[in-house]
Short mmCIF file of C-alpha atoms in Angstrom, two decimals:
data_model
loop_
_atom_site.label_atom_id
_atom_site.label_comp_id
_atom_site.label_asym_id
_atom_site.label_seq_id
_atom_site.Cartn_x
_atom_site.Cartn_y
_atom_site.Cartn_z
CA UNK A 1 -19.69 83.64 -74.57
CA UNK A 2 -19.29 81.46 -77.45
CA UNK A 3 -19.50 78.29 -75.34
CA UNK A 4 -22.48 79.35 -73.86
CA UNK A 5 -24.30 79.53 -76.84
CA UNK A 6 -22.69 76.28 -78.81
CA UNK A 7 -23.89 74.58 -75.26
CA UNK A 8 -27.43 76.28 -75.78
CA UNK A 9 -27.20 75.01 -79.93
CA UNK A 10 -26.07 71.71 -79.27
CA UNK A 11 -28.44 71.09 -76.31
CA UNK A 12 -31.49 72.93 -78.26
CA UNK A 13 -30.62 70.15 -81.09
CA UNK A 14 -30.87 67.26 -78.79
CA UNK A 15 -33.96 68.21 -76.95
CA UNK A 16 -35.63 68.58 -80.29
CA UNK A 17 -34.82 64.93 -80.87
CA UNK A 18 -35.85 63.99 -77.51
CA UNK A 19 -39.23 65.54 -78.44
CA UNK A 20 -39.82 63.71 -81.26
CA UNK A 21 -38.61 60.18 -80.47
CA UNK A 22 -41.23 60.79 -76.87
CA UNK A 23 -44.37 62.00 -79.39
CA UNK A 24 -44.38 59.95 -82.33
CA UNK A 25 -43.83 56.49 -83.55
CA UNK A 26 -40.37 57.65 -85.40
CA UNK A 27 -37.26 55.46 -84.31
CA UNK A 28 -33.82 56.62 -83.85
CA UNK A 29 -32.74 55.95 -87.39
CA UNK A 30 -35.62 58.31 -88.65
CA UNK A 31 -34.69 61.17 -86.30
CA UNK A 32 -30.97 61.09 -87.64
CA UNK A 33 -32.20 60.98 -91.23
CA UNK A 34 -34.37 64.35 -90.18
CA UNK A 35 -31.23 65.83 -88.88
CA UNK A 36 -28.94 65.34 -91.88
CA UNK A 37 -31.93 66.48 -94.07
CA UNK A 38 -32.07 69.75 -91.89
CA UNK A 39 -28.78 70.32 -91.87
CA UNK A 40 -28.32 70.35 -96.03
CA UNK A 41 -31.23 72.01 -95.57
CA UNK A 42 -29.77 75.00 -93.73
CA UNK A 43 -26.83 74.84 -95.41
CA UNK A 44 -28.86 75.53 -98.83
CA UNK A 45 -30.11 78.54 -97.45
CA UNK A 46 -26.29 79.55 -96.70
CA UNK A 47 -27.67 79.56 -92.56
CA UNK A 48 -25.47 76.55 -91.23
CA UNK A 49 -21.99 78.24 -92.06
CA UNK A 50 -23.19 81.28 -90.62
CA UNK A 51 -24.65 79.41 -87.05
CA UNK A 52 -21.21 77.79 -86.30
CA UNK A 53 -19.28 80.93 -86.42
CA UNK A 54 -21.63 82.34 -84.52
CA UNK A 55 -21.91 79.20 -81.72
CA UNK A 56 -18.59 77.36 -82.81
CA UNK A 57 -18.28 73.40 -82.03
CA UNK A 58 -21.50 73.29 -80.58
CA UNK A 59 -23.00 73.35 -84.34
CA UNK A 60 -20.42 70.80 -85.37
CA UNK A 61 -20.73 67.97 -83.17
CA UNK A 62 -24.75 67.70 -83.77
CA UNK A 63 -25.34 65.19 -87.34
CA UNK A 64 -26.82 67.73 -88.61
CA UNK A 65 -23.15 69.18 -89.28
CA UNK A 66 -22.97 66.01 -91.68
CA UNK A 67 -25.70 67.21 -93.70
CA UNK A 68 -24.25 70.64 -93.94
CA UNK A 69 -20.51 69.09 -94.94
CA UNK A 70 -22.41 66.64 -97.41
CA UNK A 71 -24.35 70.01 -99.23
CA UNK A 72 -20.88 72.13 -98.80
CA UNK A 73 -18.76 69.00 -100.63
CA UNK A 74 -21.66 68.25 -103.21
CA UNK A 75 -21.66 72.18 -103.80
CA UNK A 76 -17.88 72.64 -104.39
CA UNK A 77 -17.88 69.73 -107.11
CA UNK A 78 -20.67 71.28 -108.91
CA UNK A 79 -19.11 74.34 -108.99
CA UNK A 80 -15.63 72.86 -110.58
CA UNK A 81 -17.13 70.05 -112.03
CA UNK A 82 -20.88 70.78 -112.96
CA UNK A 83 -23.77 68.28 -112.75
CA UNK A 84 -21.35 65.22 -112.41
CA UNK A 85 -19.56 66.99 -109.74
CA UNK A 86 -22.21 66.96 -107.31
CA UNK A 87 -21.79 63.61 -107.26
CA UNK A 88 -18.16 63.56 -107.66
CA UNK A 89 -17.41 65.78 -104.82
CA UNK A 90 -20.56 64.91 -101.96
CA UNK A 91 -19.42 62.37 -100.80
CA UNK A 92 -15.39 63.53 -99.82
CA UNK A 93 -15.89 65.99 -97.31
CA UNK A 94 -17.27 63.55 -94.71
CA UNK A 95 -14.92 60.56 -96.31
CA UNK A 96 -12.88 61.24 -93.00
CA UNK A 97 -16.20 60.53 -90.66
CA UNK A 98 -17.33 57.47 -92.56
CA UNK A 99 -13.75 55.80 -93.61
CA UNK A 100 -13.41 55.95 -89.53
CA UNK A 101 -16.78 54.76 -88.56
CA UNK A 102 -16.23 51.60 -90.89
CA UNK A 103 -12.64 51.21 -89.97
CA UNK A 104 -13.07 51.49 -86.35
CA UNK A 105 -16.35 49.64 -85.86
CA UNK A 106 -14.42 46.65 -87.79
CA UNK A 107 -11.21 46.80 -85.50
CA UNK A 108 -13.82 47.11 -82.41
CA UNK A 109 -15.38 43.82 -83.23
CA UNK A 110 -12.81 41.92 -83.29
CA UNK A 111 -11.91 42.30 -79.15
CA UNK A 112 -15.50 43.26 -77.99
CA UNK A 113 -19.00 41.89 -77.61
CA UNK A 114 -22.48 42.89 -77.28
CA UNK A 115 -23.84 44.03 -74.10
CA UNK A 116 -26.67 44.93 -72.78
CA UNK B 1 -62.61 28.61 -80.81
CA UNK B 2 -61.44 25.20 -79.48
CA UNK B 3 -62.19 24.41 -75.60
CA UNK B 4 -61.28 21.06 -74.08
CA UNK B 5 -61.63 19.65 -71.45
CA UNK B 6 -59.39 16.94 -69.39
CA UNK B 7 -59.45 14.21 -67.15
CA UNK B 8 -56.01 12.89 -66.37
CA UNK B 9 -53.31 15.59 -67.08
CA UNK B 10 -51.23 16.83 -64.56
CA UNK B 11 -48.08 18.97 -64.62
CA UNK B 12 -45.07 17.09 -62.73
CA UNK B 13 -42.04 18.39 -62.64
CA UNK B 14 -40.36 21.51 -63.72
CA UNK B 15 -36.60 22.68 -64.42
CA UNK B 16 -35.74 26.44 -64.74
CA UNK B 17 -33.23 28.47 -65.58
CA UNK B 18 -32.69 32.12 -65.77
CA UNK B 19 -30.62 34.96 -66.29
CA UNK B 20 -29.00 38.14 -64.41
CA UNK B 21 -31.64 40.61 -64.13
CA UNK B 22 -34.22 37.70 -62.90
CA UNK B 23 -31.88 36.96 -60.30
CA UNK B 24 -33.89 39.51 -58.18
CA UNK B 25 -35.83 38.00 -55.18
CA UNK B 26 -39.41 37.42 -56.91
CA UNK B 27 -38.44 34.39 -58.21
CA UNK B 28 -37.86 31.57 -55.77
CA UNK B 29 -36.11 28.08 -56.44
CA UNK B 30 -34.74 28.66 -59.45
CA UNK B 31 -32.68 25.87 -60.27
CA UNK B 32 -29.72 27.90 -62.01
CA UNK B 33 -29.20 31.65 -62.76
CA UNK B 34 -26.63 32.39 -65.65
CA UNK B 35 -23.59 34.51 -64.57
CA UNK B 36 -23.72 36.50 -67.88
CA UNK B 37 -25.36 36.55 -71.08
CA UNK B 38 -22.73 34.48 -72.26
CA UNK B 39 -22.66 31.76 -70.19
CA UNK B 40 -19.36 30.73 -71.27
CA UNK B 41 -20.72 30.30 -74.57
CA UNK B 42 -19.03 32.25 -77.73
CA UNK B 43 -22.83 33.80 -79.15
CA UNK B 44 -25.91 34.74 -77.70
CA UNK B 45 -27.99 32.38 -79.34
CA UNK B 46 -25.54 29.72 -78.28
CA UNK B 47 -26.22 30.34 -74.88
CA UNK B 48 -30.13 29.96 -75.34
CA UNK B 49 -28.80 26.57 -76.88
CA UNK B 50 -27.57 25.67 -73.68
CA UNK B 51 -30.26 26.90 -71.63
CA UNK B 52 -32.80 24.78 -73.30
CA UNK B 53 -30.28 21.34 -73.28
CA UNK B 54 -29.52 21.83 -69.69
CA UNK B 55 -33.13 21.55 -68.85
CA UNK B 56 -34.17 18.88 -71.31
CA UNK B 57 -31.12 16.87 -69.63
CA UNK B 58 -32.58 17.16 -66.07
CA UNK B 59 -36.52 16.19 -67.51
CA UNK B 60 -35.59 13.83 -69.66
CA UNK B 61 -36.34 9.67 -68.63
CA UNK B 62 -36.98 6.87 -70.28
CA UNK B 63 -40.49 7.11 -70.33
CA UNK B 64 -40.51 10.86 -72.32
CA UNK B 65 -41.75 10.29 -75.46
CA UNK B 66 -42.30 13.88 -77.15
CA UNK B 67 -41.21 16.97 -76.74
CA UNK B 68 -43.38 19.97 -77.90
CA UNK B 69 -41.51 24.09 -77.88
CA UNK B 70 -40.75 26.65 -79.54
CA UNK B 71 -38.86 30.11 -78.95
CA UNK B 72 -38.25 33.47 -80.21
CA UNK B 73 -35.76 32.57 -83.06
CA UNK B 74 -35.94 32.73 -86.30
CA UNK B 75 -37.19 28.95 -87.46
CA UNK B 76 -37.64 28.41 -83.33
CA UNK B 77 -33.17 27.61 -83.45
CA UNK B 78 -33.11 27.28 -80.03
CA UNK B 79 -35.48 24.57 -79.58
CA UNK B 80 -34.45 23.05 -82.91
CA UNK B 81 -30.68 22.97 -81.93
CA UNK B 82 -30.97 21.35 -78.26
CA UNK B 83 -33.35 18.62 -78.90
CA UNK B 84 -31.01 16.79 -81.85
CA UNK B 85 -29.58 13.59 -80.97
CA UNK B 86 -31.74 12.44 -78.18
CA UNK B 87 -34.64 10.08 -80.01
CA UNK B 88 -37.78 11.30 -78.85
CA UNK B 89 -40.12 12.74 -81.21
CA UNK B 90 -40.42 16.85 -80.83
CA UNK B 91 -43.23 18.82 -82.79
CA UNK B 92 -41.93 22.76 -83.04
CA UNK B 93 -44.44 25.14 -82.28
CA UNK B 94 -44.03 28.95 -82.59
CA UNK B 95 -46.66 30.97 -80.67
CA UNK B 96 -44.57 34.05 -79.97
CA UNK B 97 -45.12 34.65 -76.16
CA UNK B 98 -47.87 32.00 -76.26
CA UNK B 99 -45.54 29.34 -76.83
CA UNK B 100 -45.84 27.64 -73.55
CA UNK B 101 -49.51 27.43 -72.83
CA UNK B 102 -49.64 26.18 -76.47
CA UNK B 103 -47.46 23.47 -76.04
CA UNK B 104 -48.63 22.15 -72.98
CA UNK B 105 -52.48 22.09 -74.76
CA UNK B 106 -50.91 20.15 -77.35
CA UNK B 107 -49.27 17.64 -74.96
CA UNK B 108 -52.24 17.62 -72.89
CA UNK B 109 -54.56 16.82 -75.70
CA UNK B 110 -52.32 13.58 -76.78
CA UNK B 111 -52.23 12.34 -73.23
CA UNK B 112 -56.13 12.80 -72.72
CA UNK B 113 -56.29 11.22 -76.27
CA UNK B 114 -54.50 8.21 -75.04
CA UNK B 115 -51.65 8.80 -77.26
CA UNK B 116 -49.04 9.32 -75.60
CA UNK B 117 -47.86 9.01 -71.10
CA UNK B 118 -45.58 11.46 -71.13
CA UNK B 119 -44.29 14.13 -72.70
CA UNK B 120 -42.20 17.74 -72.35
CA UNK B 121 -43.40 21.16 -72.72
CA UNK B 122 -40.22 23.42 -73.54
CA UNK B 123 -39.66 27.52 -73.83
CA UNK B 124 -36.80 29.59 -73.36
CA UNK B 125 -36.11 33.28 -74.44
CA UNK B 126 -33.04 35.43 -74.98
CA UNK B 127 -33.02 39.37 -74.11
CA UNK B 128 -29.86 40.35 -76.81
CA UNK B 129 -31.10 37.40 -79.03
CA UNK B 130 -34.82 38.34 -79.64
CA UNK B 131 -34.18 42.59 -79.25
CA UNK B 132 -31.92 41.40 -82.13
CA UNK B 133 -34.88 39.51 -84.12
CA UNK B 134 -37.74 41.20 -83.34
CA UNK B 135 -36.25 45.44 -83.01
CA UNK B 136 -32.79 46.76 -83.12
CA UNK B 137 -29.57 44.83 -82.04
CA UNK B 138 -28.35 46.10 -78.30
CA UNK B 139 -25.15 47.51 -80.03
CA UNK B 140 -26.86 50.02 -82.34
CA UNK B 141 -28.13 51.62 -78.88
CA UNK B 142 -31.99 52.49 -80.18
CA UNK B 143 -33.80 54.57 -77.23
CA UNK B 144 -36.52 53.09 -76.23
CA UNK B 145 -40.05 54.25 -75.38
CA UNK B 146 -41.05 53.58 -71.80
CA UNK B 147 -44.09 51.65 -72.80
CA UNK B 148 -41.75 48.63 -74.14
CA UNK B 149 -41.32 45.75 -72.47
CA UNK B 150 -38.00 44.04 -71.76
CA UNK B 151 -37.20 40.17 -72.99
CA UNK B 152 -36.56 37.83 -70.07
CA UNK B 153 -33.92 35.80 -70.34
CA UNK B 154 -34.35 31.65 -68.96
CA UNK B 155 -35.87 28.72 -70.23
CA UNK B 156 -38.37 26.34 -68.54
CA UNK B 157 -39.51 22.87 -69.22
CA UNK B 158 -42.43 21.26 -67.45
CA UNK B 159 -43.27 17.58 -68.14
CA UNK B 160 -46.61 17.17 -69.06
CA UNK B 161 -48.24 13.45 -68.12
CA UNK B 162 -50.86 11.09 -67.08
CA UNK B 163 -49.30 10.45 -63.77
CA UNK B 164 -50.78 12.43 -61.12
CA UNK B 165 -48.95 15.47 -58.82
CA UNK B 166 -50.61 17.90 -57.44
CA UNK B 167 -51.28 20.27 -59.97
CA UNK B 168 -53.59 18.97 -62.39
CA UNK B 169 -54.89 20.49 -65.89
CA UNK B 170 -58.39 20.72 -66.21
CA UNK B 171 -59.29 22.72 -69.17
CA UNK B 172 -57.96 24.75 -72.26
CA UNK B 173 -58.76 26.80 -74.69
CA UNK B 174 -56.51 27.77 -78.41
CA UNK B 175 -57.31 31.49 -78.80
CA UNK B 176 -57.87 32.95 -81.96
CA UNK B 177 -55.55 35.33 -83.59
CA UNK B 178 -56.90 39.35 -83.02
CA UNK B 179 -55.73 42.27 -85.08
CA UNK B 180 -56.22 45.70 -83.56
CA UNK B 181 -54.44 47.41 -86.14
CA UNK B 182 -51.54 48.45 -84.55
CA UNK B 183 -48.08 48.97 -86.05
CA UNK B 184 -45.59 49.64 -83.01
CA UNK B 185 -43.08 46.73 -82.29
CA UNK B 186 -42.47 48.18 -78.89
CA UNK B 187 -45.90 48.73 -77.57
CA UNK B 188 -46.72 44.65 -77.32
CA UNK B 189 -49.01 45.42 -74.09
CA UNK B 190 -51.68 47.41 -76.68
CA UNK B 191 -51.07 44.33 -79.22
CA UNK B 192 -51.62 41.83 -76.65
CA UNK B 193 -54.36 42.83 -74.81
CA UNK B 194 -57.74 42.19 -76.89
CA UNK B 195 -56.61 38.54 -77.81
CA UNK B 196 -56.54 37.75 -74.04
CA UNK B 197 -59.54 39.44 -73.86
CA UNK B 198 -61.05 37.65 -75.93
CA UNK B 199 -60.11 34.08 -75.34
CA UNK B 200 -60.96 34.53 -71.53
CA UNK B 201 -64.44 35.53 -72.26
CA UNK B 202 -64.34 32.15 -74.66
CA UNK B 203 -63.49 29.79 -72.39
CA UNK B 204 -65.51 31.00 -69.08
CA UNK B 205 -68.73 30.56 -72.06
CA UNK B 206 -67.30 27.18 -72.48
CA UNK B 207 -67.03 26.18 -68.94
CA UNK B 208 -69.57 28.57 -67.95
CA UNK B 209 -67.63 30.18 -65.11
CA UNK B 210 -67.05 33.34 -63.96
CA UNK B 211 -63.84 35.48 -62.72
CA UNK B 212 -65.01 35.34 -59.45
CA UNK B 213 -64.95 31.04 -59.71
CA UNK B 214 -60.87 31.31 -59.78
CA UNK B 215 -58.47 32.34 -57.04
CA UNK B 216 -56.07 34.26 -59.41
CA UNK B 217 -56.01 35.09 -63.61
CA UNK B 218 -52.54 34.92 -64.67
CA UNK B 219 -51.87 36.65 -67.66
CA UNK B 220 -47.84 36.11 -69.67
CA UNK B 221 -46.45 39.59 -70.52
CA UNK B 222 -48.79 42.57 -70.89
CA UNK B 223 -46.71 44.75 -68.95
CA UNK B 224 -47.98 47.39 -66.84
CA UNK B 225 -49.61 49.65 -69.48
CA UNK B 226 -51.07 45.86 -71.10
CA UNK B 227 -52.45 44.96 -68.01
CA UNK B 228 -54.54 47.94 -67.28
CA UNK B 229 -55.62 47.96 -71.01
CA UNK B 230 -56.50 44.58 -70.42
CA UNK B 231 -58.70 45.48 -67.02
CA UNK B 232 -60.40 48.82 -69.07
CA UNK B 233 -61.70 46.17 -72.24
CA UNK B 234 -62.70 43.82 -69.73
CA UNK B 235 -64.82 46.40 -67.94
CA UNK B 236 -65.98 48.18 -71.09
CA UNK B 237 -66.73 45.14 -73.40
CA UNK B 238 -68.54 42.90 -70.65
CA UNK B 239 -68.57 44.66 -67.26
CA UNK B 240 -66.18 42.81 -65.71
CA UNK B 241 -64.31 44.45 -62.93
CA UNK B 242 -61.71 42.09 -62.45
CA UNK B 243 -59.56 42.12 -58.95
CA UNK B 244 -57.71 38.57 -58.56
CA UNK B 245 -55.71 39.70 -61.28
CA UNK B 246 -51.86 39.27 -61.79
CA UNK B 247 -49.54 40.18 -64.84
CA UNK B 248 -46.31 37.79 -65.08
CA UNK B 249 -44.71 41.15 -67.32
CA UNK B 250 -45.35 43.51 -64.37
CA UNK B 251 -43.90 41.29 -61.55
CA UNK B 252 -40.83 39.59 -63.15
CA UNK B 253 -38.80 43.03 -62.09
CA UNK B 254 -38.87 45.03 -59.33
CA UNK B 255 -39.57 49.07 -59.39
CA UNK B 256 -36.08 49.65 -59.03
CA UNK B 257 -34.74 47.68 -62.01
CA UNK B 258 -36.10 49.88 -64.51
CA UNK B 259 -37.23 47.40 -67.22
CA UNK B 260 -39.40 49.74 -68.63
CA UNK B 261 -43.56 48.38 -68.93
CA UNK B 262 -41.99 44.77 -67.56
CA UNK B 263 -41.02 41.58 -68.42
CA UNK B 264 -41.91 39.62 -71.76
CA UNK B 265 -40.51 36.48 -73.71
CA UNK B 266 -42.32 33.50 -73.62
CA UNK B 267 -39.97 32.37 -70.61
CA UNK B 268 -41.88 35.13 -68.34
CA UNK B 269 -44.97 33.31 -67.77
CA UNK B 270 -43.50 29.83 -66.84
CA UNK B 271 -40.90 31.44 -64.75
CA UNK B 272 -43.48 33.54 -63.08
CA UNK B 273 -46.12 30.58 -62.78
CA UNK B 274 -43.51 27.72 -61.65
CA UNK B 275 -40.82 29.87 -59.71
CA UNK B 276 -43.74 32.20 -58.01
CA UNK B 277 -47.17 31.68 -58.37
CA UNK B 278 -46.90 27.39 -57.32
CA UNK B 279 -44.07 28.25 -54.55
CA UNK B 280 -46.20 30.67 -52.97
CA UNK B 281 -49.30 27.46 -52.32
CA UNK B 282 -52.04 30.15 -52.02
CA UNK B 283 -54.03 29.98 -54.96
CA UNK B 284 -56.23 26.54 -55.97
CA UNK B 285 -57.46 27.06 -59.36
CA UNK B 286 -55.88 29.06 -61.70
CA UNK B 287 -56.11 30.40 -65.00
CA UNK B 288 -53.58 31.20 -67.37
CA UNK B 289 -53.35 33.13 -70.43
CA UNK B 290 -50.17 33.17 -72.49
CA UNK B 291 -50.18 35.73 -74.52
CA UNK B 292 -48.30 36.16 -77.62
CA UNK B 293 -47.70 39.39 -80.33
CA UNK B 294 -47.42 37.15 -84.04
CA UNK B 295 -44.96 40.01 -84.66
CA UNK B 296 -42.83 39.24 -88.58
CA UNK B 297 -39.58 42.15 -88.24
CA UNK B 298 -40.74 42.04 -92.42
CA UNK B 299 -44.24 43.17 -92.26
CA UNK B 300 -44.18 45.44 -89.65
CA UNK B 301 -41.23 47.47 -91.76
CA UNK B 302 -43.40 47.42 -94.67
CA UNK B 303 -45.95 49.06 -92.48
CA UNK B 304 -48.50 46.31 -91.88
CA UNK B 305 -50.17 45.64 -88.39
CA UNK B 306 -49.19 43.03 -85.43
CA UNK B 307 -51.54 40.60 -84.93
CA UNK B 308 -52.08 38.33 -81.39
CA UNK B 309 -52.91 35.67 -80.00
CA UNK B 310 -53.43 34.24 -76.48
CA UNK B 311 -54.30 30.57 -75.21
CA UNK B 312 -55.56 30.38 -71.80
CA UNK B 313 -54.86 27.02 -69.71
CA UNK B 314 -56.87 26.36 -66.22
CA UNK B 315 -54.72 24.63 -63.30
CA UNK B 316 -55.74 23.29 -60.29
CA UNK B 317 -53.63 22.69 -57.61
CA UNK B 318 -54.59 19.70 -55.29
#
């Protein structure tokens, strides 16, 4: 049952995206921002932990997963570390997912080309 | 606006190239189709480099004495970069899409003037090149609206002199630049439309025409939804139902290519015009309207809106 409804989460996330890149002017860049927003948005509200138990991967693959692990990271350093913590700590739970993106997209270049 | 008319201009000949997804059926004599985007060249905008040398080899003789073009690049590179080393005088223009009809007024107006015999009108376009300049690069994979039109890839050259062929150049008019307030870099049909409006209605006052006095009205790269725009102002605004009416955009590629609204670039309308419209030998006078979004990447991401322009040149084939 639980990959039914991470397929129904995950899908529901991406047709809300389809929906707004067809009905306004907002490019894909804004409708990422949105995500991550929502995410660390839901997260606030203690919601997002709650959804991927409930639905599993399906609530982890969507970005807005990187807004909840950038609230969840910011959150743990404020708790050890108070107000300078927030900013300590937000930034080293998704270290793995950016580190990667910058490493790989660098070691990608050097072999590949643009396409159309 | 600024109408002229001519006496002894004619367009001789013409060298084309193109790329992969022209290399469809609508276009016909073509005198080389690239393999790739590449073209054996290490960039993009190296191969629009090429493009543009490999025709100004084939037009240029000894009797070429300027060559007037521009392109989609930042500081028009492409035409900048192929035209070095080969002493004959070249003015830059940038137009946007307008680019060709504007050069070829300018070299028609020196050879009417006397100034000059002979000279080159040159264009050429890129698709990874100007998605790169004017939107996002391909490789950041933005989705695209279906409105949006798709860069054609080629360059054309068309020598412009006072030796007659058979298709002569009998008027022009330099459009004036139209703002409709809109702020979408991929809707250029909507941006386009009013300024070719407008500078058709100027020059059939100047020449005091009407649609019905041409065989066909060629317009660049409206693209589907530009083209009907362009029909509803012209029926609106002066109650003009227009019906010998083609869009260079909308034919360039075929339903089943899935370019989205069609064609753009200011290498669609020459490619259309040259490699289509001439080969074909059914229309007599024509009139074409290049039409071109003045679209800065900078203002329109500080929120300002596109403005346009169109120039509109009238052929007639003998």
């Amino acid at each position: 049952m639980t990959i039914f409804y991470s397929f129904l989460f995950c899908g529901f996330i991406c047709v809300l995206g389809q929906i707004i890149l067809d009905n306004t002017k907002c490019t894909p860049g804004h409708v990422t921002s949105l995500f991550v927003v929502l995410g660390a948005f839901l997260s606030m509200l203690g919601l997002y932990d709650k959804i991927i138990e409930y639905v599993g991967v399906g609530a982890n693959i969507p970005i807005t997963s990187f807004g909840n692990t950038l609230f969840n990271g910011a959150y743990i350093g404020f708790k050890s570390g108070g107000f300078l913590g927030l900013f300590d700590n937000m930034l080293c739970s998704v270290s793995l997912g950016i580190t990667s993106a910058v490493i790989f997209s660098f070691l990608f270049s050097l072999f590949t080309k643009v396409k159309d | 606006m600024a109408s002229f008319k001519y006496k002894d201009v004619y367009l001789n000949n013409f060298y084309s190239v193109a790329g992969i997804y022209e290399n469809n059926g609508v276009l016909k004599n073509v005198n080389r189709y690239l393999k790739d985007f590449y073209d054996g060249e290490k960039t993009i905008e190296d191969s629009e480099v090429k493009m543009q040398k490999e025709v100004l080899n084939n037009l240029i003789k000894s009797n070429t004495e300027l060559v007037v073009g521009g392109d989609l690049m930042n500081q028009i590179t492409a035409t900048s970069s192929s035209v070095v080393n080969n002493n004959i005088s070249f003015l830059g223009l940038y137009n946007a899409c307008a680019t060709f009809c504007g050069s070829v007024i300018t070299l028609s107006n020196f050879i009417s003037g006397k100034h000059i015999k002979e000279g080159i009108a040159i264009t050429s376009s890129h698709n990874l090149a100007s998605e790169k300049q004017f939107r996002f690069p391909n490789e950041y994979g933005a989705h695209k609206p279906i409105y949006t039109t798709f860069t054609t890839t080629g360059s054309v050259g068309v020598v412009v002199s006072r030796f007659p062929s058979n298709i002569k150049v009998v008027s022009a008019t330099l459009g004036s630049v139209v703002d409709m307030g809109i702020k979408d870099a991929n809707n250029m049909g909507a941006v386009m439309a009013p300024a070719a409006v407008k500078t058709l209605m100027e020059h059939l006052k100047y020449t005091n025409t009407t649609v019905n006095d041409y065989d066909l009205i060629l317009t660049g790269d409206l693209g589907k939804y530009g083209s009907e725009l362009f029909k509803i102002l012209l029926k609106e605004d002066y109650g003009i139902i227009i019906k010998n009416f083609l869009d260079g955009g909308s034919i360039i590629y075929k339903e089943e290519q899935e370019k989205y609204s069609g064609g753009s670039g200011p290498v669609c309308l020459p490619l259309i015009l040259f490699n289509n419209i001439l080969q074909n030998k059914k229309y007599k006078r024509i009139l074409v309207i290049a039409t071109g979004s003045l679209h800065s990447p900078m203002l329109v991401n500080q929120k300002h809106s596109i403005p346009s322009i169109a120039h509109l040149i009238s052929l007639e084939v003998i």
